[in-house]
Coordinates of C-alpha atoms in Angstrom, one line a residue:
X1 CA 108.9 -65.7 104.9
X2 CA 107.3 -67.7 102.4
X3 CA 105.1 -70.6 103.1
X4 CA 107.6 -73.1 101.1
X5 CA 111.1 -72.1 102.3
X6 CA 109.2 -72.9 106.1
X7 CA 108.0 -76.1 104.9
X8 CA 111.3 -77.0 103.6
X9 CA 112.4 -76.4 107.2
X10 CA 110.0 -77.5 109.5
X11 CA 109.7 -81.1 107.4
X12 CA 113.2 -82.8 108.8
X13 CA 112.5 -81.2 112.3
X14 CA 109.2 -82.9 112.4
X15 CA 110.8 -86.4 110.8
X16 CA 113.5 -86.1 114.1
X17 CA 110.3 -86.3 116.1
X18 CA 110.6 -90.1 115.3
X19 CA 114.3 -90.6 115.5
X20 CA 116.5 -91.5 118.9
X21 CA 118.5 -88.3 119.2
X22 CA 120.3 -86.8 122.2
X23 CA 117.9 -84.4 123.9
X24 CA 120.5 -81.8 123.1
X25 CA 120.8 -82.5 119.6
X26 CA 117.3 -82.1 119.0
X27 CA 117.2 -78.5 120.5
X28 CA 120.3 -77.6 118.9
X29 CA 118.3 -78.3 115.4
X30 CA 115.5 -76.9 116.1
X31 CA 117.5 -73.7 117.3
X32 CA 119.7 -73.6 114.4
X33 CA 116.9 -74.1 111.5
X34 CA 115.5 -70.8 113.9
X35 CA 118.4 -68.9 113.2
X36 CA 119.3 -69.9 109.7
X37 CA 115.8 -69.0 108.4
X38 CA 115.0 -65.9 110.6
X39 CA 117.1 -62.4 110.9
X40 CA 118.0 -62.8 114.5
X41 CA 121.3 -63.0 116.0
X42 CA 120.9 -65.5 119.3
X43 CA 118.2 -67.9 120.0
X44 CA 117.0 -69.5 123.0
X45 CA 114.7 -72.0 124.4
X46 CA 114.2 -71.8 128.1
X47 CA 112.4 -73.6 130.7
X48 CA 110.5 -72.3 133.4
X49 CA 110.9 -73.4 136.7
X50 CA 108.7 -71.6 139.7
X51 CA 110.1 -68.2 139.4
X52 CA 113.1 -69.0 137.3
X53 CA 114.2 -69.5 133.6
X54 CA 116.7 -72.1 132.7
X55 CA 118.3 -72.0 129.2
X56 CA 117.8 -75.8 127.6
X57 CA 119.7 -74.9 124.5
X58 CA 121.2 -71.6 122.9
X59 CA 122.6 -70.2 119.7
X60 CA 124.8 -67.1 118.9
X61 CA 124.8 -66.8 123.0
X62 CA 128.2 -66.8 125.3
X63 CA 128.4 -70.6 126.5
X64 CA 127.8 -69.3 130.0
X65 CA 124.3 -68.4 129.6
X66 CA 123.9 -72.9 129.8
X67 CA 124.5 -72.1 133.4
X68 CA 122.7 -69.0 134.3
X69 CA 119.1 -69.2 135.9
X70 CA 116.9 -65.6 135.0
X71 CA 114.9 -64.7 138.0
X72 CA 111.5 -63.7 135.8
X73 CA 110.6 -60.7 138.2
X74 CA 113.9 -59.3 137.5
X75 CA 113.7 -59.6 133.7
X76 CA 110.9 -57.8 132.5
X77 CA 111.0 -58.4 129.2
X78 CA 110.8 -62.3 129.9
X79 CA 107.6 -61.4 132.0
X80 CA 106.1 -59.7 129.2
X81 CA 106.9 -62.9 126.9
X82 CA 105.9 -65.9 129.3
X83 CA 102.0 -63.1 130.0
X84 CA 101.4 -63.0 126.1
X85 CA 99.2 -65.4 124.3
X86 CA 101.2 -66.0 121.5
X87 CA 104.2 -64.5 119.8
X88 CA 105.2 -60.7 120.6
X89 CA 107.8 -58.5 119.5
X90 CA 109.4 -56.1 122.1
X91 CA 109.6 -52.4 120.5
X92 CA 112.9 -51.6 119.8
X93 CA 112.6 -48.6 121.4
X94 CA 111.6 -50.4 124.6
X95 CA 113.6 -49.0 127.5
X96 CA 113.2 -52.2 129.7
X97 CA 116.7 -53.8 130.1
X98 CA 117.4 -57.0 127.8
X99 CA 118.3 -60.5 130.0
X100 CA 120.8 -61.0 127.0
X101 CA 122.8 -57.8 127.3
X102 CA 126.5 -58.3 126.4
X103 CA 126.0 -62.3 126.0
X104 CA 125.4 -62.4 122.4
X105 CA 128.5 -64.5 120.9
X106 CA 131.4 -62.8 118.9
X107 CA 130.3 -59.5 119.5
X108 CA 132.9 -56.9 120.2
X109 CA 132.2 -53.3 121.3
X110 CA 128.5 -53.4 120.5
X111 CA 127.2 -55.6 123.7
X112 CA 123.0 -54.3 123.6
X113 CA 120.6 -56.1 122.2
X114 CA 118.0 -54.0 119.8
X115 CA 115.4 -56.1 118.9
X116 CA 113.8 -59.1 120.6
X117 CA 110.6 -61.2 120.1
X118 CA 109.6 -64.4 121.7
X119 CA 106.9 -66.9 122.1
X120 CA 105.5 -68.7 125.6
X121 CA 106.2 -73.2 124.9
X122 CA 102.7 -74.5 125.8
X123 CA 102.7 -78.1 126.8
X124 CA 99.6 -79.9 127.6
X125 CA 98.1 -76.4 127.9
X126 CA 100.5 -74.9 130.7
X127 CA 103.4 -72.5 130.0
X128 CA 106.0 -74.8 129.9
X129 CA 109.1 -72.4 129.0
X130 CA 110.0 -69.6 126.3
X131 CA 111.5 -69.4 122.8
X132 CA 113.1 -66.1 122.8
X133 CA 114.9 -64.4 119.4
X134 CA 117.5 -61.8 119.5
X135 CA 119.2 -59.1 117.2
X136 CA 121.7 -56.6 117.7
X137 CA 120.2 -54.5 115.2
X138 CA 117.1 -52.1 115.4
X139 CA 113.6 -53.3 113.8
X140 CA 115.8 -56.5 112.0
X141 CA 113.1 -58.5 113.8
X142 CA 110.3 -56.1 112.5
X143 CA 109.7 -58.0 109.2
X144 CA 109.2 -61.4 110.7
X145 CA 105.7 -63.1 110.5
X146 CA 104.7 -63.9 113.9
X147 CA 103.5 -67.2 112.3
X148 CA 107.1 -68.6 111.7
X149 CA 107.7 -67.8 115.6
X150 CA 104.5 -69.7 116.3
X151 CA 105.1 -72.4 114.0
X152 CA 108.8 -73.2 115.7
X153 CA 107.0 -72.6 119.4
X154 CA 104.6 -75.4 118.5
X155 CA 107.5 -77.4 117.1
X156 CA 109.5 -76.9 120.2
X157 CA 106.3 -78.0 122.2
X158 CA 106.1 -81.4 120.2
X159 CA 109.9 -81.6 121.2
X160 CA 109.8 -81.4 124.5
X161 CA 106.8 -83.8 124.5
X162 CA 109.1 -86.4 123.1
X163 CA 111.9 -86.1 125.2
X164 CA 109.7 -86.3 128.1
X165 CA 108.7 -89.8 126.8
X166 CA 111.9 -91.3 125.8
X167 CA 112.8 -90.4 129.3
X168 CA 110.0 -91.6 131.0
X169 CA 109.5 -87.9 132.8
X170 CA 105.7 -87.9 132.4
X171 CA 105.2 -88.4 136.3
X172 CA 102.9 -90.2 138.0
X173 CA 100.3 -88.3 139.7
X174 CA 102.0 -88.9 143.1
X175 CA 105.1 -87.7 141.5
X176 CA 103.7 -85.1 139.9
X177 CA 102.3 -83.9 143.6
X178 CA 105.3 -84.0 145.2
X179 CA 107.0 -81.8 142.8
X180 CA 104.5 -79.8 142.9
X181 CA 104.2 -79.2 146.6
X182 CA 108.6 -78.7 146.3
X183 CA 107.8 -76.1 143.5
X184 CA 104.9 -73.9 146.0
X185 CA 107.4 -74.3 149.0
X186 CA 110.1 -72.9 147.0
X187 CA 107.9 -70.1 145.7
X188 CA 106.5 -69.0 148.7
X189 CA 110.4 -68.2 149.7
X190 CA 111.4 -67.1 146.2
X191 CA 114.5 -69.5 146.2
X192 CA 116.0 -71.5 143.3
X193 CA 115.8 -75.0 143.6
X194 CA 118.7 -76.9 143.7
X195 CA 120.1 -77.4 140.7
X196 CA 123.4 -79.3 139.4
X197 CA 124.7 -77.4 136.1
X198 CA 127.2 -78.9 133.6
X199 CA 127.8 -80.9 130.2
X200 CA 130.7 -82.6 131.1
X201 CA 131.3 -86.4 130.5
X202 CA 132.2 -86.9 134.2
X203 CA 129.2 -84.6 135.1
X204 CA 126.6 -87.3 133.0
X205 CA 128.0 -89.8 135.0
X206 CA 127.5 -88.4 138.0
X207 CA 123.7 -88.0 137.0
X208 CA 123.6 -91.3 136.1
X209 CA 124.3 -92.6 139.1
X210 CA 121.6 -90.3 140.7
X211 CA 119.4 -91.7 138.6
X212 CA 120.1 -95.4 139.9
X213 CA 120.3 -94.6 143.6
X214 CA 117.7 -91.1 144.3
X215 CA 114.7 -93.2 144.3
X216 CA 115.8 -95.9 146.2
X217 CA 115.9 -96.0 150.1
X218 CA 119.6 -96.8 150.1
X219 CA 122.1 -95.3 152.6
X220 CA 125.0 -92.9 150.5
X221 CA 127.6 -92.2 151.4
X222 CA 129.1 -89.1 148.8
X223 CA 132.7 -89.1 148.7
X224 CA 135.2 -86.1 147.0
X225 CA 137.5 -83.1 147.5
X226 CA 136.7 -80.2 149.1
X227 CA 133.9 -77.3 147.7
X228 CA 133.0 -79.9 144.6
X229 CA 129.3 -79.9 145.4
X230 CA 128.7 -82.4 147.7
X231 CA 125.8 -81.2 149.4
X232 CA 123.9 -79.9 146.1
X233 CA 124.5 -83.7 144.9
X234 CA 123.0 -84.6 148.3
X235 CA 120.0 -82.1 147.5
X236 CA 119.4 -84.0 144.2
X237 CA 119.4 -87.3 145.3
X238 CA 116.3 -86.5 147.7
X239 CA 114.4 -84.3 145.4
X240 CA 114.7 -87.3 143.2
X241 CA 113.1 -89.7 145.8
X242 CA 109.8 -90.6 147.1
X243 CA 110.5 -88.7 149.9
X244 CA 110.8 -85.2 147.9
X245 CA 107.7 -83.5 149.7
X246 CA 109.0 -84.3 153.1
X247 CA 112.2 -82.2 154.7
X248 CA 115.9 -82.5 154.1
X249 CA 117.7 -82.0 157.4
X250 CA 121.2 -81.5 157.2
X251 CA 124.1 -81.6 159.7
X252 CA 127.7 -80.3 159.8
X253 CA 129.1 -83.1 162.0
X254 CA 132.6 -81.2 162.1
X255 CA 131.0 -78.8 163.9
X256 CA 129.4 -80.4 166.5
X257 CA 131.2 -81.9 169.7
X258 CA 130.7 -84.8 171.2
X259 CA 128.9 -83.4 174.3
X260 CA 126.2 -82.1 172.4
X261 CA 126.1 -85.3 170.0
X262 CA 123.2 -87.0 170.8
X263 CA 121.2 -84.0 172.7
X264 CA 121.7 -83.1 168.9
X265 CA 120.8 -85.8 167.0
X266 CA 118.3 -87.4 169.1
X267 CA 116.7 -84.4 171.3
X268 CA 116.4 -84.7 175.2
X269 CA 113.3 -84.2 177.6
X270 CA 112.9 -81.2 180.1
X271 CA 115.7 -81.3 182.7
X272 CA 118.2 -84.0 181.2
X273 CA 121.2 -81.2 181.7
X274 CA 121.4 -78.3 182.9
X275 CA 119.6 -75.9 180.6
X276 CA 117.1 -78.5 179.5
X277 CA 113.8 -76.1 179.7
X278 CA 111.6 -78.1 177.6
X279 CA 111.2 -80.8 175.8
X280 CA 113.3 -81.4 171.9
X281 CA 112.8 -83.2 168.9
X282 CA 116.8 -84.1 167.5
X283 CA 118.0 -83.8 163.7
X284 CA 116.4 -87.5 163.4
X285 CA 113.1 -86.6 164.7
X286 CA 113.3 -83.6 162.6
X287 CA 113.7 -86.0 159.2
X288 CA 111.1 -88.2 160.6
X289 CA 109.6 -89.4 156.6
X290 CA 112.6 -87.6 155.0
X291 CA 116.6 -87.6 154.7
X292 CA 119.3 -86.5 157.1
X293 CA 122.1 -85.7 155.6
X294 CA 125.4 -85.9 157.6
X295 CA 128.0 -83.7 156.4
X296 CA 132.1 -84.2 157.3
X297 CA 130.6 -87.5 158.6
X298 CA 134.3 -88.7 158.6
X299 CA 134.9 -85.7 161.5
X300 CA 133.1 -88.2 164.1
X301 CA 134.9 -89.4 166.9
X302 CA 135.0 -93.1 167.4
X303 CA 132.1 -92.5 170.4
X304 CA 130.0 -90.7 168.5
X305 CA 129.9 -93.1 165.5
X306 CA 129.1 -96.5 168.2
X307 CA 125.9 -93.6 169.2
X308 CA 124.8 -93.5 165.8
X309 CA 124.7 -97.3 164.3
X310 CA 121.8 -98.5 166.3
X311 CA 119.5 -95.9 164.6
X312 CA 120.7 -96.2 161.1
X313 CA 120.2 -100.3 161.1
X314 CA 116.5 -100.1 162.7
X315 CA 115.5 -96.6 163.4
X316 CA 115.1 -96.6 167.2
X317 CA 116.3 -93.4 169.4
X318 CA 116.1 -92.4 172.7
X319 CA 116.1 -89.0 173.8
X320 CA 118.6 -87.8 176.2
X321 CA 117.4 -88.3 179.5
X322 CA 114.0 -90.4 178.6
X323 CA 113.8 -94.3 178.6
X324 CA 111.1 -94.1 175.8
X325 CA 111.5 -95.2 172.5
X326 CA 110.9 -93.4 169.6
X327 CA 110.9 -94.8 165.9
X328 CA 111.7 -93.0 162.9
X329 CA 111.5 -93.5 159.2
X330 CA 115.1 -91.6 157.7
X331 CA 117.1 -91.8 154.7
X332 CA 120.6 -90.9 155.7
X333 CA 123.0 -89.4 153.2
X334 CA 126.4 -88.5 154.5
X335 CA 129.5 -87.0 152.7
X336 CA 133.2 -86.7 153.6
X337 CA 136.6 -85.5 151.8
X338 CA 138.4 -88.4 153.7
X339 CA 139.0 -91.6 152.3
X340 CA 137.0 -93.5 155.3
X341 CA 138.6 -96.9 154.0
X342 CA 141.7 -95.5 154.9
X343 CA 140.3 -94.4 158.0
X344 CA 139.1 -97.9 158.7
X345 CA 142.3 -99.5 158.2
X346 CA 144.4 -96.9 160.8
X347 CA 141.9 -97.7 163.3
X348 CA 140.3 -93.9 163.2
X349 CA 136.9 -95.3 161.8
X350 CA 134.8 -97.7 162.9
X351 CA 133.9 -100.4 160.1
X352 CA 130.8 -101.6 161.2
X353 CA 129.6 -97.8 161.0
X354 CA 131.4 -97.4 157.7
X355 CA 129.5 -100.1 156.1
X356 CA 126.5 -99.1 157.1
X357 CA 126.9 -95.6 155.9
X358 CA 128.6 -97.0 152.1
X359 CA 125.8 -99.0 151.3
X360 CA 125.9 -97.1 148.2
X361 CA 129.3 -95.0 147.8
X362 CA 129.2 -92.0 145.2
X363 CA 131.9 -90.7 144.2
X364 CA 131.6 -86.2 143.2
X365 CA 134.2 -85.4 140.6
X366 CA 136.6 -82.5 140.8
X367 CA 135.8 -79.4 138.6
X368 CA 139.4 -80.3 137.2
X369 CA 137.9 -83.2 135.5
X370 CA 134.3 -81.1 134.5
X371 CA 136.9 -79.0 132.3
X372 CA 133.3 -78.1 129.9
X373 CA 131.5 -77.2 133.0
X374 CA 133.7 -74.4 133.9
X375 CA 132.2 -71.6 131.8
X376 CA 128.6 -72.8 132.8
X377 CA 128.8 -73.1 136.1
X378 CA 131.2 -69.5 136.1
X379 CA 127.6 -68.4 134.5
X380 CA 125.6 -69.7 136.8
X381 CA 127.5 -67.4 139.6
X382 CA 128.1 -64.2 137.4
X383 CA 123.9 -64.5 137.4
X384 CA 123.6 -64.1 140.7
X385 CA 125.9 -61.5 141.4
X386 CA 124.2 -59.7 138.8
X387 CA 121.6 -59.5 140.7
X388 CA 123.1 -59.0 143.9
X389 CA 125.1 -56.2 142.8
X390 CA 121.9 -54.9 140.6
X391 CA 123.2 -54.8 137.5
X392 CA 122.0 -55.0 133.9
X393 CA 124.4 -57.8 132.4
X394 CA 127.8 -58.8 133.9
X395 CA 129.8 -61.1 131.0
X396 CA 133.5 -62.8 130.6
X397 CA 135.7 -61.5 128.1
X398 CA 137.5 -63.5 125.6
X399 CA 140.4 -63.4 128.0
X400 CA 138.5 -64.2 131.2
X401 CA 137.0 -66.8 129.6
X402 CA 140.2 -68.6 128.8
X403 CA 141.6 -67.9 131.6
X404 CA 138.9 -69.9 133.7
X405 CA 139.5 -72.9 131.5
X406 CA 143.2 -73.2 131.8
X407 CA 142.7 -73.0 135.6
X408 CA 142.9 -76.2 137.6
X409 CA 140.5 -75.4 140.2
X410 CA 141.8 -77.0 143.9
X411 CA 139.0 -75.3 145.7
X412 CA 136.4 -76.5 143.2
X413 CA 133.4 -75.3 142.3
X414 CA 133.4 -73.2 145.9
X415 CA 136.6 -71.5 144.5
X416 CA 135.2 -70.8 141.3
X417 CA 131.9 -69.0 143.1
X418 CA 134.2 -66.8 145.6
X419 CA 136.7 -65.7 142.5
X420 CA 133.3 -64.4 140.1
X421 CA 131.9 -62.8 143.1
X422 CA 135.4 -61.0 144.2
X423 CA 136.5 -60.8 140.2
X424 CA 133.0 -58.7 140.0
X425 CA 133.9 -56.5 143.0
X426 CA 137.1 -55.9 141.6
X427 CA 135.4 -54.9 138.2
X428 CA 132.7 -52.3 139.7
X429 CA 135.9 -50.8 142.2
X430 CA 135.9 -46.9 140.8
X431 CA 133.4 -46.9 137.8
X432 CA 131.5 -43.9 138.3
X433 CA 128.6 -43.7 137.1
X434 CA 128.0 -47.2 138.0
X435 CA 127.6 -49.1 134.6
X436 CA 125.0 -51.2 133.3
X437 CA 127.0 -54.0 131.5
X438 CA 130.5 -54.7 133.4
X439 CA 132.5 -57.3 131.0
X440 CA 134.9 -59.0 133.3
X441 CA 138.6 -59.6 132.0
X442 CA 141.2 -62.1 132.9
X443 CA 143.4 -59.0 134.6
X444 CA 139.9 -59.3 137.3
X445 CA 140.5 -63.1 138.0
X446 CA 144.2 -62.3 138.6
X447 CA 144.7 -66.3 137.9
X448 CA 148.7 -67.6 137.6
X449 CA 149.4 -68.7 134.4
X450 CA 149.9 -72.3 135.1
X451 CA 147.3 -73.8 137.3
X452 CA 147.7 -76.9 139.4
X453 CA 150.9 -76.4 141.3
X454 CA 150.9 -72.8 141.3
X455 CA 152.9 -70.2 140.1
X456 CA 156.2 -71.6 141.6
X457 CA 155.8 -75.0 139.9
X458 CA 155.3 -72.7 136.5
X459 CA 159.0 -71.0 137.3
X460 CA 160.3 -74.2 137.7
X461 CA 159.0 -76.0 134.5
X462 CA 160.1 -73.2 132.8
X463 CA 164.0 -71.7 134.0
X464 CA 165.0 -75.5 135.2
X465 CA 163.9 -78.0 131.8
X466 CA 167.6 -78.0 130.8
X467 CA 169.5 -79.1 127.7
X468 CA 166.9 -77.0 125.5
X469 CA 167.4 -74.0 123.0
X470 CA 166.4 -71.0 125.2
X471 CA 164.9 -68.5 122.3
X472 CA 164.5 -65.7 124.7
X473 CA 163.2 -62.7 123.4
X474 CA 165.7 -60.1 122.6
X475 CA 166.2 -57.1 125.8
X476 CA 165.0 -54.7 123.5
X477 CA 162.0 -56.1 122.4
X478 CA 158.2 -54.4 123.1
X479 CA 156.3 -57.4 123.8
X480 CA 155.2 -56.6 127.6
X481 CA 155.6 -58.6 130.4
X482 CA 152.8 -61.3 130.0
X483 CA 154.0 -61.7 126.0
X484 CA 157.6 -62.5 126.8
X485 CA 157.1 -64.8 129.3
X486 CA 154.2 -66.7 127.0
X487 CA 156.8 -66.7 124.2
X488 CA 159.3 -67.9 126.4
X489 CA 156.9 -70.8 127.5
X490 CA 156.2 -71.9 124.0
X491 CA 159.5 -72.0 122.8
X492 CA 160.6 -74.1 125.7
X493 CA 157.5 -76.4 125.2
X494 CA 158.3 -77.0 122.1
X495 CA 161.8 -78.1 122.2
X496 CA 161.3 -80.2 124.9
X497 CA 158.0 -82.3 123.0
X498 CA 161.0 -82.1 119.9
X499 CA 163.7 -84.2 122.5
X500 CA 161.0 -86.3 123.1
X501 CA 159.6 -86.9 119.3
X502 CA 155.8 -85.2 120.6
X503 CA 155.6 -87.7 123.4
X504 CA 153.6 -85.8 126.0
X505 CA 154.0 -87.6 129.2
X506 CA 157.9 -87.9 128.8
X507 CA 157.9 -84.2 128.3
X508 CA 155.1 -83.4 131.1
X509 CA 158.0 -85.5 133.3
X510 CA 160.9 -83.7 132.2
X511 CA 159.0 -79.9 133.3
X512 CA 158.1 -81.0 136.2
X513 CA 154.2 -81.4 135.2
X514 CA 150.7 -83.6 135.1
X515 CA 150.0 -84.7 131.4
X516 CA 146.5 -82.6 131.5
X517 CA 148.1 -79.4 132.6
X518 CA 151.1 -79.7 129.9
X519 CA 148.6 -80.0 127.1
X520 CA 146.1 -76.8 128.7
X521 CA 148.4 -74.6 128.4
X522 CA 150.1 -75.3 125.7
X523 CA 146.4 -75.1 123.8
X524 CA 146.1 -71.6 125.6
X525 CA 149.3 -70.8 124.0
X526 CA 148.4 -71.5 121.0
X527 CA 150.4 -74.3 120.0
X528 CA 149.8 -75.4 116.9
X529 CA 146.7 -77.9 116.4
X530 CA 149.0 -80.9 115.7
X531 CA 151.4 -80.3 118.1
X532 CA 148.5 -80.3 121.3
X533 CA 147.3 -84.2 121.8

């Protein structure tokens, strides 16, 4: 490239350095001046974390990749990149496997990638990520001046620079310790760390309020449905405290009955019950310096909650069979599905215990309401089957894709990780030779067409709406199954929103449907534009 077309593009890149942008805005510029001025297909700027790679932004990729997190040592090609010393160009002939195989966006058939190059992000002198370019076709990428790739590498540094600024993420030393010691702890077991993943509005509040409370010493209490993510919120909130470096104890009180409550939770000496060998420290002993985090906390029978307040207002314990005292310094998190107010008020909760667990109540949202978090947290799991099932890509499909986002999700985020990781069983079942790239359709999710309710509540809507035009299709038509009843659907939508001159809720009513899931489907079936609001 010349020197004055890259000028022309680097100048309002540099000027942004000095405006107040969105961290993602700024990436997304930065990523898409890459793209429009060099012959790739996809770009990517990644972070590196321990032994992982977390996409911060992409272009011309899937919108799942957001949520996947590349174990280095099982992408060779991004271990090659993050070793070099400056920008280097993969042979296209390379027979090492491509971490972006059959996730480059609008492609249809042709899922390989041919050509890649990339450059290590070098923040105050340490490999802070990767700025990776893709192309489907052989030596496209051949032509480019490794300079431009620096150029944009260096630019990307300076970006992340001053978003670590505005945000105040330059650590303190002590800070900067602690995470540290997390990081070596983590990499001495090769795990991930615990990450949340999403876009969503609902999703920015929730790390909002993570923000406020994590550092603080503040009892939380986490409140939501089932399989939303309470524990990974509870992971979060102590990685983001002082007491980061120090453990994270956690307790599934639903599982534990009351004669083995405070044997449990505050240890016993040497012969305080039968089986008492020796001496042990309880789950509060354990945290000593840390967090305890409770789990089902509302599963606690009235005794056991009356055992628990006198630690959680001062911190004192005795040991099951022992007069002595022990003190202990723990931040206590707990979580519950039940609505503990409620509880209160029927008498099956004690209030002095609630209030002393809500000191700070946080509230996880439903995936139902993280509807833009679907696709990257369903890339996030189709990652790690991938590797589980040691594979070279494993991708959505157009269909699966809207499939998962006209679902409505009542197990959550936990039903969402057990359907990818049956949906991709169901995909390998019978391929022989095992493939490299296994796309995934919506016929592998096997979801019903209408969400919340369930399939019944869809016959319902549909065959009992009365007073409306029926427009079925005619007995000799060759539209299949799925088609005719999706026609069938759409005409009956559409009359009804006609009876009700396009007011949503009144028709939502009248089919026997929420609001939300009316205007999902009728978006997946294509309504038109003006109609869907």
């Amino acid at each position: 490239m010349t020197a004055k077309p890259m000028l022309q593009a680097l100048v309002p890149l540099v000027d942004d350095l000095s405006r107040e942008l969105p961290d993602s805005e700024r990436y997304r510029r930065l990523l898409q001046a890459m793209q429009a001025l060099l012959p790739c297909d996809a770009v990517a700027l990644l972070k590196l974390e321990g032994h992982w790679l977390v996409p911060l932004a992409v272009n011309g990729l899937s919108s799942d990749t957001l949520g996947r997190r590349f174990k280095v040592d099982e992408h060779p090609r991004f271990a090659l990149l993050l070793a070099a010393d400056g920008p280097l160009r993969i042979p296209a002939d390379s027979p090492l496997p491509d971490p972006y195989d059959g996730l480059v966006e609008g492609v249809h058939g042709q899922l390989e990638v041919h050509d890649c190059m990339g450059c290590p992000v070098q923040v105050d002198e340490k490999t802070w990520g990767l700025l990776t370019l893709d192309a489907l076709g052989k030596e496209r990428l051949s032509k480019v001046d490794l300079r431009d790739v620096q150029a944009f590498a260096s630019l990307a540094a300076a970006t992340v620079s001053v978003v670590q600024r505005i945000k105040g993420l330059a650590l303190r030393a002590e800070d900067e310790r602690q995470r540290a010691d997390t990081y070596r702890a983590l990499a001495a077991e090769k795990t991930a760390p615990p990450t949340l993943i999403g876009q969503s509005a609902a999703y920015q509040r929730l790390l909002e309020e993570i923000a406020i409370v994590g550092n603080s010493e503040l009892t939380v209490l986490l409140t939501g449905e089932t399989g939303v993510g309470k524990e990974l919120v509870a992971q979060a909130l102590h990685a983001a405290s002082k007491r980061a470096a120090r453990p994270l104890i956690s307790l599934n009180c639903a599982a534990l009955p009351d004669t083995l409550l405070e044997s449990e939770l505050f240890g016993h000496v040497r012969g305080a019950f039968s089986g008492a060998l020796a001496d042990r420290r309880g789950k509060f002993e354990l945290a000593d310096g840390g967090t305890l985090f409770l789990d089902e906390v509302g599963e606690l029978s009235l005794a056991a909650q009356a055992k628990l307040l006198r630690v959680l207002q001062g911190g004192q314990l005795q040991r099951l069979g022992s007069d002595r005292e022990h003190h202990v310094d723990v931040r206590v998190i707990a979580a519950t599905n039940r609505d503990l107010a409620h509880e209160v008020r029927t008498g099956r909760f004690r209030a002095d215990f609630y209030h002393r667990l809500s000191v700070y109540p946080l509230v996880v949202p439903p995936l139902r309401e993280r509807e833009a978090d679907v696709l990257l947290l369903a890339g996030h799991f189709l990652e790690q089957n991938r590797s589980r099932l040691g594979l070279g890509s494993l991708r959505l499909d157009a269909s699966a894709q809207a499939a998962l986002r006209a679902h409505d999700w009542p197990g959550n985020v936990r039903e969402l990780a057990h359907l990818v990781s049956r949906s991709a069983l169901k995909a390998l079942a019978g391929q022989s030779p095992r493939p490299r790239i296994v796309s995934l359709t919506a016929r592998h999710f096997d979801l019903p067409a209408l969400p919340t309710k369930g399939a019944a509540e869809e016959d319902t809507a549909v065959a009992d709406a009365g007073g409306a035009s029926e427009a079925l299709p005619d007995a000799g038509s060759s539209m299949d199954l799925r088609s005719s009843t999706e026609s069938h659907q759409r005409q009956r939508i559409a009359d009804c929103l006609a009876r009700h001159h396009d007011n949503w809720a009144s028709a939502a009513r009248e089919l026997g449907l929420h609001r939300a899931n009316l205007v999902r489907l009728a978006k997946r079936l294509g309504l038109p534009p003006k109609a869907v609001g």
